[in-house]
Coordinates of C-alpha atoms and ligand atoms in Angstrom, one line a residue:
M1 CA 0.2 -28.1 -67.8
L2 CA 2.6 -25.3 -66.9
I3 CA 0.8 -22.3 -65.3
K4 CA 1.9 -18.8 -66.0
H5 CA 4.6 -17.8 -63.5
R6 CA 3.9 -14.7 -61.4
P7 CA 7.3 -13.5 -60.4
I8 CA 8.1 -11.5 -57.3
Q9 CA 8.6 -7.9 -58.6
S10 CA 9.5 -6.3 -55.4
W11 CA 11.7 -7.6 -52.5
V12 CA 12.1 -5.6 -49.3
V13 CA 14.9 -6.3 -46.9
V14 CA 14.5 -4.7 -43.5
G15 CA 17.8 -4.2 -41.7
G16 CA 21.3 -3.3 -42.8
G17 CA 23.6 -5.4 -40.6
T18 CA 25.8 -8.2 -41.9
A19 CA 22.7 -10.4 -42.5
G20 CA 20.7 -7.7 -44.3
W21 CA 23.5 -6.6 -46.6
M22 CA 24.7 -10.2 -47.3
T23 CA 21.1 -11.2 -48.2
A24 CA 20.6 -8.1 -50.4
A25 CA 23.9 -8.7 -52.1
L26 CA 23.0 -12.2 -53.0
L27 CA 19.4 -11.3 -54.1
G28 CA 20.8 -8.4 -56.2
K29 CA 23.3 -10.8 -57.9
V30 CA 20.8 -13.6 -58.5
L31 CA 18.0 -11.4 -59.7
A32 CA 20.1 -9.1 -61.9
G33 CA 18.4 -8.8 -65.3
T34 CA 15.0 -10.3 -64.2
G35 CA 13.4 -6.9 -63.6
A36 CA 12.8 -7.6 -59.9
R37 CA 13.6 -4.7 -57.5
V38 CA 15.5 -5.3 -54.2
T39 CA 15.2 -2.5 -51.6
L40 CA 16.9 -2.5 -48.3
V41 CA 15.7 -0.2 -45.5
E42 CA 17.9 0.4 -42.5
S43 CA 17.2 2.6 -39.5
P44 CA 19.4 5.6 -38.9
E45 CA 18.3 5.4 -35.2
I46 CA 19.4 1.8 -34.5
D47 CA 22.9 0.6 -34.8
T48 CA 23.9 -2.8 -36.0
I49 CA 25.0 -5.2 -33.3
G50 CA 28.6 -4.5 -34.2
V51 CA 30.0 -7.9 -33.2
G52 CA 30.4 -11.0 -35.4
E53 CA 34.0 -10.8 -36.5
A54 CA 35.0 -14.5 -36.8
T55 CA 33.7 -16.7 -39.6
V56 CA 33.9 -20.3 -40.9
P57 CA 35.4 -21.3 -44.3
S58 CA 32.1 -21.1 -46.1
F59 CA 32.3 -17.3 -45.9
V60 CA 35.3 -17.4 -48.3
D61 CA 33.1 -19.5 -50.6
L62 CA 30.4 -16.9 -50.4
L63 CA 32.8 -14.2 -51.6
K64 CA 33.5 -16.5 -54.6
V65 CA 29.8 -16.9 -55.3
L66 CA 29.3 -13.2 -55.2
G67 CA 32.4 -12.6 -57.4
I68 CA 34.1 -10.5 -54.7
P69 CA 37.9 -10.6 -55.0
E70 CA 39.2 -11.9 -51.7
P71 CA 42.3 -9.6 -51.5
D72 CA 40.0 -6.6 -52.0
F73 CA 37.6 -7.7 -49.2
V74 CA 40.5 -8.6 -46.9
R75 CA 42.1 -5.3 -47.5
E76 CA 39.0 -3.2 -47.0
T77 CA 37.7 -5.0 -43.9
K78 CA 41.0 -5.2 -42.0
S79 CA 40.7 -9.0 -42.1
T80 CA 43.1 -11.6 -40.9
F81 CA 43.1 -15.3 -41.7
K82 CA 41.6 -17.9 -39.4
L83 CA 42.8 -21.5 -39.5
G84 CA 40.6 -22.6 -36.6
I85 CA 40.1 -22.1 -32.9
K86 CA 42.5 -22.6 -30.1
F87 CA 40.5 -23.7 -27.0
T88 CA 42.3 -23.1 -23.7
G89 CA 41.2 -24.1 -20.2
W90 CA 38.2 -26.2 -21.1
Q91 CA 39.4 -29.1 -19.1
G92 CA 41.4 -27.1 -16.6
P93 CA 44.0 -24.2 -16.5
E94 CA 46.9 -26.0 -18.3
H95 CA 44.7 -27.6 -20.9
S96 CA 44.4 -26.5 -24.6
Y97 CA 43.5 -28.1 -27.9
W98 CA 42.8 -27.1 -31.5
H99 CA 39.7 -27.2 -33.6
P100 CA 41.4 -26.6 -37.0
F101 CA 39.5 -26.1 -40.3
G102 CA 40.1 -28.4 -43.3
N103 CA 40.8 -32.1 -43.3
I104 CA 42.9 -34.1 -40.8
G105 CA 45.2 -36.8 -42.2
A106 CA 44.2 -39.0 -45.1
R107 CA 42.8 -42.5 -45.5
I108 CA 45.2 -45.3 -44.8
D109 CA 44.7 -48.7 -46.5
G110 CA 41.4 -47.2 -47.7
Q111 CA 40.1 -46.8 -44.1
P112 CA 39.2 -43.5 -42.4
F113 CA 42.2 -41.7 -40.9
F114 CA 40.5 -41.2 -37.5
H115 CA 40.2 -45.0 -36.9
Q116 CA 43.8 -45.6 -38.1
W117 CA 45.0 -42.9 -35.7
L118 CA 42.8 -44.3 -32.9
K119 CA 44.3 -47.8 -33.4
S120 CA 47.8 -46.3 -33.4
Q121 CA 47.1 -44.9 -29.9
A122 CA 46.5 -48.4 -28.7
Y123 CA 50.0 -49.2 -30.1
G124 CA 51.8 -46.5 -28.4
N125 CA 51.4 -43.4 -30.6
S126 CA 51.0 -40.4 -28.3
S127 CA 50.6 -37.7 -30.9
G128 CA 47.2 -36.0 -30.7
Y129 CA 44.7 -36.2 -33.6
T130 CA 45.2 -32.6 -34.7
R131 CA 49.0 -33.1 -35.1
Y132 CA 48.0 -34.4 -38.6
S133 CA 46.0 -31.3 -39.5
P134 CA 47.7 -28.8 -42.0
S135 CA 45.7 -25.9 -40.6
A136 CA 46.6 -26.7 -37.0
A137 CA 50.3 -27.0 -38.0
M138 CA 50.2 -23.6 -39.6
A139 CA 48.2 -22.0 -36.7
R140 CA 50.8 -23.3 -34.2
A141 CA 53.6 -21.8 -36.2
H142 CA 51.7 -18.5 -36.9
R143 CA 52.3 -19.1 -40.6
F144 CA 49.9 -19.0 -43.5
F145 CA 49.5 -20.0 -47.1
I146 CA 46.6 -20.6 -49.6
P147 CA 47.5 -23.8 -51.6
D148 CA 47.0 -23.7 -55.4
P149 CA 44.5 -26.5 -56.2
Q150 CA 46.4 -27.1 -59.4
K151 CA 49.6 -27.9 -57.5
P152 CA 48.5 -30.3 -54.8
N153 CA 50.9 -30.9 -51.9
N154 CA 50.6 -32.0 -48.2
L155 CA 49.0 -28.7 -47.2
T156 CA 46.3 -28.7 -49.9
R157 CA 43.6 -30.1 -47.5
M158 CA 43.9 -27.1 -45.1
G159 CA 40.9 -24.9 -44.6
Y160 CA 40.6 -21.3 -43.6
A161 CA 38.1 -18.5 -42.9
L162 CA 38.4 -14.8 -42.1
H163 CA 38.3 -12.5 -39.1
F164 CA 37.0 -9.1 -40.1
D165 CA 35.8 -5.8 -38.7
A166 CA 32.0 -6.2 -38.6
S167 CA 31.1 -2.6 -39.4
L168 CA 33.6 -2.5 -42.3
A169 CA 32.2 -5.8 -43.6
A170 CA 28.6 -4.5 -43.6
R171 CA 29.8 -1.4 -45.4
Y172 CA 31.7 -3.4 -48.0
L173 CA 28.7 -5.6 -48.7
A174 CA 26.4 -2.6 -48.8
G175 CA 28.7 -1.1 -51.5
Y176 CA 28.7 -4.3 -53.4
A177 CA 24.9 -4.8 -53.1
Q178 CA 24.2 -1.3 -54.4
Q179 CA 26.5 -2.0 -57.4
Q180 CA 24.2 -5.0 -58.1
G181 CA 21.2 -2.6 -58.2
V182 CA 20.0 -2.9 -54.7
K183 CA 18.3 0.4 -53.6
R184 CA 19.1 1.6 -50.0
I185 CA 16.6 3.6 -48.0
A186 CA 17.5 5.2 -44.6
G187 CA 14.2 4.8 -42.7
H188 CA 12.9 3.6 -39.4
V189 CA 10.1 1.1 -39.7
V190 CA 7.3 1.9 -37.3
D191 CA 4.5 -0.4 -38.5
I192 CA 4.0 -3.5 -40.6
R193 CA 0.9 -3.5 -42.8
Q194 CA -0.8 -6.9 -43.4
G195 CA -3.5 -7.9 -45.9
S196 CA -6.7 -9.8 -45.0
D197 CA -4.8 -13.1 -45.8
G198 CA -2.1 -12.2 -43.2
R199 CA 0.6 -11.5 -45.8
I200 CA 2.8 -8.5 -45.3
E201 CA 1.9 -5.8 -47.8
A202 CA 4.1 -2.9 -46.7
V203 CA 6.3 -1.5 -44.0
A204 CA 5.4 2.0 -42.7
L205 CA 8.3 4.4 -42.1
K206 CA 8.7 7.1 -39.4
G207 CA 7.7 10.5 -40.7
G208 CA 5.3 9.1 -43.2
G209 CA 5.6 7.0 -46.3
Q210 CA 5.7 3.3 -46.7
L211 CA 7.5 0.6 -48.7
Q212 CA 5.4 -1.9 -50.5
G213 CA 6.7 -5.3 -51.4
D214 CA 5.7 -8.8 -52.6
F215 CA 8.2 -10.6 -50.3
F216 CA 9.9 -9.3 -47.2
V217 CA 13.2 -10.4 -45.6
D218 CA 13.4 -9.7 -41.9
C219 CA 17.0 -8.8 -41.1
S220 CA 16.0 -6.4 -38.2
G221 CA 18.3 -8.2 -35.7
Q222 CA 17.2 -9.4 -32.3
R223 CA 14.0 -7.3 -32.6
A224 CA 12.6 -9.6 -35.3
L225 CA 10.1 -6.9 -36.3
L226 CA 8.4 -8.7 -39.1
L227 CA 8.5 -12.5 -38.4
G228 CA 8.3 -12.1 -34.6
D229 CA 6.3 -8.9 -33.8
A230 CA 4.0 -8.8 -36.8
L231 CA 3.6 -12.4 -37.9
K232 CA 3.8 -13.7 -34.3
V233 CA 6.0 -16.6 -35.0
G234 CA 7.2 -18.0 -31.7
Y235 CA 10.7 -18.6 -30.4
C236 CA 12.1 -22.1 -29.4
N237 CA 14.1 -21.3 -26.3
W238 CA 17.2 -23.5 -25.9
H239 CA 18.3 -21.9 -22.6
E240 CA 18.2 -25.3 -20.8
Y241 CA 20.8 -26.6 -23.3
L242 CA 22.9 -23.4 -23.7
P243 CA 22.6 -21.3 -20.6
V244 CA 25.0 -18.5 -21.5
D245 CA 22.9 -15.4 -22.2
A246 CA 25.1 -12.3 -22.0
A247 CA 28.4 -10.9 -23.2
V248 CA 30.6 -8.0 -22.5
V249 CA 32.7 -6.9 -25.5
V250 CA 35.6 -4.6 -25.8
Q251 CA 38.2 -3.8 -28.5
T252 CA 41.8 -3.3 -27.6
E253 CA 44.8 -2.0 -29.4
K254 CA 46.7 -4.4 -31.6
R255 CA 49.5 -6.1 -29.7
G256 CA 52.2 -8.7 -30.6
T257 CA 52.1 -11.0 -33.7
L258 CA 48.9 -11.6 -35.6
Q259 CA 47.6 -15.0 -34.8
P260 CA 45.9 -16.8 -37.6
Y261 CA 43.2 -18.2 -35.3
T262 CA 40.5 -17.3 -32.8
E263 CA 41.1 -18.0 -29.1
A264 CA 38.3 -19.3 -26.9
I265 CA 39.4 -19.3 -23.3
A266 CA 37.2 -21.0 -20.7
E267 CA 36.6 -18.8 -17.7
E268 CA 34.8 -19.1 -14.3
Y269 CA 31.4 -17.9 -15.6
G270 CA 31.7 -18.9 -19.3
W271 CA 34.4 -18.2 -21.8
R272 CA 36.3 -15.4 -23.4
W273 CA 37.3 -14.8 -27.1
R274 CA 40.2 -13.0 -28.7
I275 CA 40.0 -12.2 -32.4
P276 CA 43.0 -10.6 -34.0
L277 CA 42.3 -8.0 -36.7
R278 CA 44.9 -5.9 -38.6
H279 CA 44.1 -2.7 -36.7
R280 CA 42.9 -3.9 -33.4
T281 CA 41.9 -7.0 -31.3
G282 CA 38.3 -8.0 -30.6
N283 CA 37.6 -9.4 -27.1
G284 CA 34.5 -10.6 -25.5
Y285 CA 33.4 -12.6 -22.4
V286 CA 30.3 -14.7 -22.9
F287 CA 28.7 -15.7 -19.6
C288 CA 25.6 -16.9 -17.8
S289 CA 24.0 -14.1 -16.0
D290 CA 22.7 -16.5 -13.3
Y291 CA 26.2 -16.6 -11.9
C292 CA 27.8 -13.2 -12.3
S293 CA 27.0 -9.6 -12.9
G294 CA 27.9 -7.7 -16.1
D295 CA 30.0 -5.3 -14.0
R296 CA 32.2 -8.0 -12.6
V297 CA 32.6 -9.6 -16.1
A298 CA 33.6 -6.3 -17.6
E299 CA 36.2 -6.0 -14.9
L300 CA 37.5 -9.5 -15.6
L301 CA 37.5 -8.9 -19.3
L302 CA 39.5 -5.6 -19.1
N303 CA 42.0 -7.2 -16.7
N304 CA 42.7 -10.1 -19.1
A305 CA 42.3 -8.6 -22.5
G306 CA 46.0 -7.8 -22.6
G307 CA 45.9 -4.5 -24.5
R308 CA 44.8 -0.9 -24.0
P309 CA 41.0 -0.7 -24.6
V310 CA 39.7 1.2 -27.6
G311 CA 36.4 2.5 -26.2
D312 CA 34.2 1.3 -23.4
P313 CA 33.1 -2.2 -22.9
R314 CA 29.6 -2.9 -24.3
R315 CA 27.0 -5.3 -22.9
L316 CA 24.8 -7.6 -24.9
R317 CA 22.0 -10.0 -24.0
F318 CA 20.6 -12.9 -26.0
V319 CA 18.6 -16.1 -25.7
A320 CA 19.9 -19.3 -27.4
G321 CA 17.3 -20.7 -29.7
K322 CA 15.5 -20.2 -33.0
R323 CA 12.2 -19.1 -34.5
E324 CA 9.6 -21.9 -34.7
K325 CA 9.7 -21.4 -38.4
M326 CA 12.0 -19.0 -40.3
W327 CA 9.8 -18.7 -43.4
H328 CA 6.1 -17.8 -42.8
R329 CA 3.8 -16.5 -45.5
N330 CA 5.7 -13.9 -47.6
C331 CA 8.4 -13.3 -45.0
V332 CA 11.8 -15.0 -44.2
A333 CA 13.8 -14.0 -41.2
I334 CA 17.6 -14.1 -41.7
G335 CA 20.3 -13.3 -39.1
L336 CA 19.6 -12.6 -35.5
S337 CA 15.9 -12.2 -36.2
S338 CA 15.8 -15.9 -37.0
G339 CA 17.6 -17.1 -33.9
F340 CA 20.9 -17.1 -32.1
L341 CA 23.5 -19.7 -31.0
E342 CA 26.3 -18.3 -28.9
P343 CA 29.4 -17.4 -30.8
L344 CA 31.7 -20.3 -29.5
E345 CA 32.1 -21.7 -33.0
S346 CA 31.5 -18.4 -34.9
T347 CA 28.4 -19.8 -36.6
S348 CA 25.8 -16.9 -36.8
I349 CA 27.1 -15.3 -40.0
Y350 CA 27.3 -18.8 -41.5
L351 CA 23.7 -19.4 -40.5
A352 CA 22.6 -16.1 -42.1
M353 CA 24.6 -17.0 -45.2
R354 CA 23.0 -20.5 -45.4
A355 CA 19.6 -18.9 -45.0
A356 CA 20.2 -16.4 -47.9
L357 CA 21.6 -19.2 -50.1
N358 CA 18.6 -21.5 -49.3
L359 CA 16.3 -18.6 -50.1
V360 CA 17.8 -18.1 -53.5
K361 CA 17.8 -21.9 -54.1
L362 CA 14.1 -22.0 -53.3
L363 CA 13.3 -18.7 -54.8
P364 CA 9.5 -18.3 -54.7
G365 CA 7.0 -16.7 -57.1
R366 CA 4.2 -14.6 -55.8
D367 CA 2.0 -17.7 -55.3
I368 CA 4.1 -19.2 -52.6
C369 CA 4.0 -23.0 -52.6
P370 CA 3.5 -24.3 -49.0
H371 CA 6.0 -27.1 -49.7
T372 CA 8.7 -24.5 -50.6
E373 CA 8.1 -22.8 -47.2
A374 CA 8.2 -26.2 -45.4
E375 CA 11.4 -27.3 -47.2
Y376 CA 13.1 -24.1 -46.3
N377 CA 12.1 -24.4 -42.7
R378 CA 13.2 -28.1 -42.7
L379 CA 16.7 -27.2 -44.0
M380 CA 17.2 -24.4 -41.5
D381 CA 16.0 -26.5 -38.6
I382 CA 18.7 -29.1 -39.5
E383 CA 21.4 -26.4 -39.6
Y384 CA 20.4 -24.9 -36.3
E385 CA 20.0 -28.2 -34.5
S386 CA 23.3 -29.7 -35.6
I387 CA 25.2 -26.6 -34.7
R388 CA 23.5 -26.4 -31.3
D389 CA 24.6 -30.0 -30.6
F390 CA 28.2 -29.2 -31.7
I391 CA 28.3 -26.3 -29.3
V392 CA 26.7 -28.1 -26.4
M393 CA 29.3 -30.9 -26.8
H394 CA 32.1 -28.5 -25.9
Y395 CA 30.5 -27.9 -22.5
C396 CA 29.0 -31.2 -21.6
T397 CA 32.2 -33.0 -22.1
S398 CA 34.1 -30.7 -19.7
R399 CA 35.2 -32.1 -16.4
R400 CA 35.7 -28.7 -14.9
D401 CA 33.9 -28.3 -11.5
D402 CA 35.7 -25.2 -10.1
S403 CA 32.7 -22.9 -10.2
P404 CA 28.9 -23.1 -10.0
F405 CA 28.7 -22.4 -13.7
W406 CA 30.9 -25.4 -14.6
K407 CA 29.2 -27.6 -11.9
S408 CA 25.8 -26.8 -13.4
W409 CA 26.8 -28.8 -16.5
R410 CA 26.5 -32.0 -14.4
Q411 CA 22.8 -31.6 -14.0
R412 CA 22.0 -30.0 -17.4
P413 CA 20.0 -32.0 -20.0
I414 CA 21.6 -32.5 -23.4
P415 CA 19.6 -32.7 -26.6
P416 CA 18.5 -36.3 -27.4
S417 CA 20.2 -36.0 -30.8
L418 CA 23.5 -35.2 -29.2
E419 CA 23.1 -38.0 -26.6
T420 CA 22.7 -40.5 -29.5
K421 CA 25.7 -39.1 -31.3
L422 CA 27.9 -39.3 -28.2
A423 CA 26.8 -42.8 -27.3
L424 CA 27.6 -44.0 -30.8
Y425 CA 30.9 -42.2 -30.8
K426 CA 31.9 -43.6 -27.4
S427 CA 31.4 -47.2 -28.5
Q428 CA 33.4 -47.3 -31.7
G429 CA 34.2 -43.7 -32.8
R430 CA 31.4 -43.5 -35.3
L431 CA 29.4 -40.4 -35.9
V432 CA 25.9 -39.9 -37.2
H433 CA 26.6 -37.5 -40.0
N434 CA 24.2 -35.5 -42.1
D435 CA 25.3 -34.0 -45.4
L436 CA 23.9 -30.6 -44.3
D437 CA 26.0 -30.5 -41.1
L438 CA 28.4 -27.6 -41.1
F439 CA 30.8 -29.5 -38.9
A440 CA 32.2 -32.5 -40.6
E441 CA 33.5 -35.6 -38.8
D442 CA 37.0 -34.2 -38.6
S443 CA 35.7 -31.3 -36.5
W444 CA 33.7 -33.5 -34.1
H445 CA 36.8 -35.8 -33.7
A446 CA 39.1 -32.8 -33.1
V447 CA 36.9 -31.4 -30.4
L448 CA 36.0 -34.7 -28.8
T449 CA 39.6 -35.9 -28.6
G450 CA 40.7 -32.4 -27.6
M451 CA 38.3 -32.7 -24.7
G452 CA 39.8 -36.1 -23.9
V453 CA 36.7 -38.1 -24.9
F454 CA 37.8 -41.3 -26.7
P455 CA 35.8 -44.2 -28.0
R456 CA 36.2 -47.5 -26.2
D457 CA 37.2 -49.3 -29.4
Y458 CA 38.2 -48.5 -33.0
C459 CA 36.3 -49.7 -36.0
P460 CA 37.1 -53.3 -36.9
A461 CA 37.7 -52.4 -40.5
V462 CA 41.2 -51.1 -39.6
Q463 CA 42.1 -54.4 -37.9
A464 CA 43.8 -55.7 -41.0
S465 CA 46.3 -52.7 -41.2
D466 CA 49.8 -53.4 -40.0
P467 CA 50.3 -51.2 -36.9
E468 CA 54.0 -50.6 -37.5
K469 CA 53.4 -49.5 -41.1
T470 CA 50.6 -47.3 -40.0
R471 CA 52.8 -45.8 -37.3
A472 CA 55.6 -45.1 -39.8
L473 CA 53.1 -43.4 -42.1
L474 CA 51.7 -41.3 -39.3
D475 CA 55.2 -40.2 -38.3
R476 CA 55.9 -39.2 -41.9
I477 CA 52.7 -37.2 -42.2
E478 CA 53.5 -35.3 -38.9
Y479 CA 57.1 -34.7 -39.8
S480 CA 56.3 -33.5 -43.4
L481 CA 53.6 -31.1 -42.2
E482 CA 56.0 -29.5 -39.7
H483 CA 58.7 -29.4 -42.4
S484 CA 56.4 -27.8 -45.1
V485 CA 55.0 -25.3 -42.6
N486 CA 58.4 -24.1 -41.6
Q487 CA 59.0 -23.0 -45.2
L488 CA 56.0 -20.7 -45.3
L489 CA 55.7 -17.0 -44.7
S490 CA 54.5 -15.7 -41.4
H491 CA 50.8 -14.9 -41.3
E492 CA 51.6 -11.2 -41.1
E493 CA 53.9 -11.2 -44.1
F494 CA 51.5 -13.3 -46.2
L495 CA 48.7 -10.8 -45.4
R496 CA 50.9 -7.9 -46.4
R497 CA 51.7 -9.4 -49.8
F498 CA 48.1 -10.7 -50.2
I499 CA 46.5 -7.2 -49.9
A500 CA 49.2 -5.3 -51.7
P501 CA 47.7 -3.5 -54.7
Q502 CA 48.6 -5.4 -57.9
Ligands
FAD1 C1 28.3 -11.5 -28.2 C2 28.2 -11.9 -29.7 C3 29.3 -12.3 -30.4 C4 29.1 -12.7 -31.7 N1 30.2 -13.2 -32.4 C5 30.0 -13.7 -33.7 C6 31.1 -14.3 -34.4 O1 32.2 -14.3 -34.0 N2 30.8 -14.8 -35.6 C7 29.6 -14.8 -36.1 O2 29.4 -15.4 -37.2 N3 28.5 -14.2 -35.5 C8 28.7 -13.7 -34.3 N4 27.7 -13.1 -33.7 C9 26.4 -12.9 -34.4 C10 26.6 -11.7 -35.4 O3 26.9 -10.5 -34.7 C11 25.3 -11.6 -36.2 O4 24.9 -12.8 -36.7 C12 25.5 -10.7 -37.4 O5 26.1 -9.5 -37.0 C13 24.3 -10.4 -38.1 O6 23.5 -9.5 -37.3 P1 22.1 -9.0 -38.0 O7 22.4 -8.3 -39.3 O8 21.1 -10.1 -38.0 O9 21.6 -7.9 -37.0 P2 22.1 -6.4 -36.6 O10 23.5 -6.2 -36.8 O11 21.6 -6.1 -35.2 O12 21.4 -5.5 -37.7 C14 20.0 -5.1 -37.5 C15 19.6 -4.1 -38.5 O13 18.2 -3.9 -38.4 C16 18.0 -2.5 -38.5 N5 16.7 -2.2 -37.8 C17 16.4 -2.6 -36.5 N6 15.1 -2.0 -36.3 C18 14.7 -1.3 -37.4 C19 13.6 -0.6 -37.7 N7 12.6 -0.4 -36.8 N8 13.5 0.0 -38.9 C20 14.5 -0.1 -39.8 N9 15.7 -0.9 -39.5 C21 15.7 -1.4 -38.3 C22 19.2 -1.9 -37.7 O14 19.3 -0.5 -38.1 C23 20.3 -2.7 -38.3 O15 20.7 -2.2 -39.6 C24 27.8 -12.6 -32.3 C25 26.7 -12.1 -31.6 C26 26.9 -11.8 -30.3 C27 25.7 -11.3 -29.5

């Protein structure tokens, strides 16, 4: 018999960074018309982290879910398009490869493209795997285009994301969320009040006053005020797998053409990013503090950023890992409060977005079912662990040994799940894939082959294909991609038209 539903009347989101406003926006949209109130409280004393400017394609999907017009968001947040990441120096100074978004190639004789390509290598094809990626072809040429799904062509299976100004994005989402009825309070939380059953009942604000709620979302950033401090949920520390624990960031003036991709350049103590925005460039050097001081890294970053700095370099610290559970009692942690994986593949905002989407998918009532909480935690664990493995793979497959940092990877353990994945891949190019994995097989194959890691053999299912015919087809795909891309607008011109007021 159906029991009477006791809906949550009052949602409280603590924190107004990208995670807080993204979650509030989604809750506001989903709960519109239900009578539930969503309140976001953000401290006037504590800034948002102010980084987090590169995304993955799902962010564009989130804009669609929210009904936010993409040109409007791109215009207001000074965004550029991102077709993937160019990795430089990961196997040595002259080495570079692409991790493009979207699909690579297409099935040949009904068999997966990767195995057909692998077999073609055994028959003399020297073109790399990502030569068959529409996004990589556009990125190399600094051109851009969004295919019309109604008019499929050889670029249709490209993928793209955005680079945006983090502060402008949080402001944009704040405006949108408030239009959906979310109430904003400027207040500094000084205490968390819990009932006798351990559930959070209210957050107390500096200067008096408190905010009561039925359900609380902890978006307070690395502090994790609610789930960590108050509810005492521990942290799984993944430092042994991902030792980088610090970053220096600096913005520089815009220079040269706008690249439609993020750059990730391997350095002596870690790696450095370059994110092009329309008004400036974001730069950061992510490193392991066991091997170098922040002062020295700041100096290296400024020497290599390649543009005049806008402001002083900022230093950040973090610990790779995640909360033991991200939903506990009547509280969910979303964003940096739930964990952090270094920004090599720009996955933090994605994780916050997944968390918010999972929360609305498993929307609780006031009587929270323990199975709902467990399912949410299970889903988020899978997301975190699969992204962790993908990031570790970039380092553990490097043969660099020119500094103590890079040498340390020889002794470092790798997660057992990744060990299994790599062993299976190395035998016949197969991957253990989970439907929840952010990074599809094409991504794993792009990075593994980019790092020079190849399977010993290809899958026997492609044995029947005629190598000459396959080769002719591959040449045609490569040629037609180059040809089509050369007809496109430059990234800069496409952006100019895309954001022009209609
Ligand atoms: C070096 C580095 C680079 C990164 N690059 C990327 C990237 O390229 N792509 C990506 O996806 N992610 C990246 N990230 C992660 C990304 O920055 C975050 O995931 C994202 O900004 C979300 O942060 P947040 O909202 O959880 O926390 P924050 O931005 O820190 O916001 C915390 C909020 O909590 C509020 N708050 C704190 N204490 C209180 C209190 N007592 N009372 C009331 N309010 C309070 C603050 O005022 C603030 O509004 C990067 C992170 C780092 C460290």
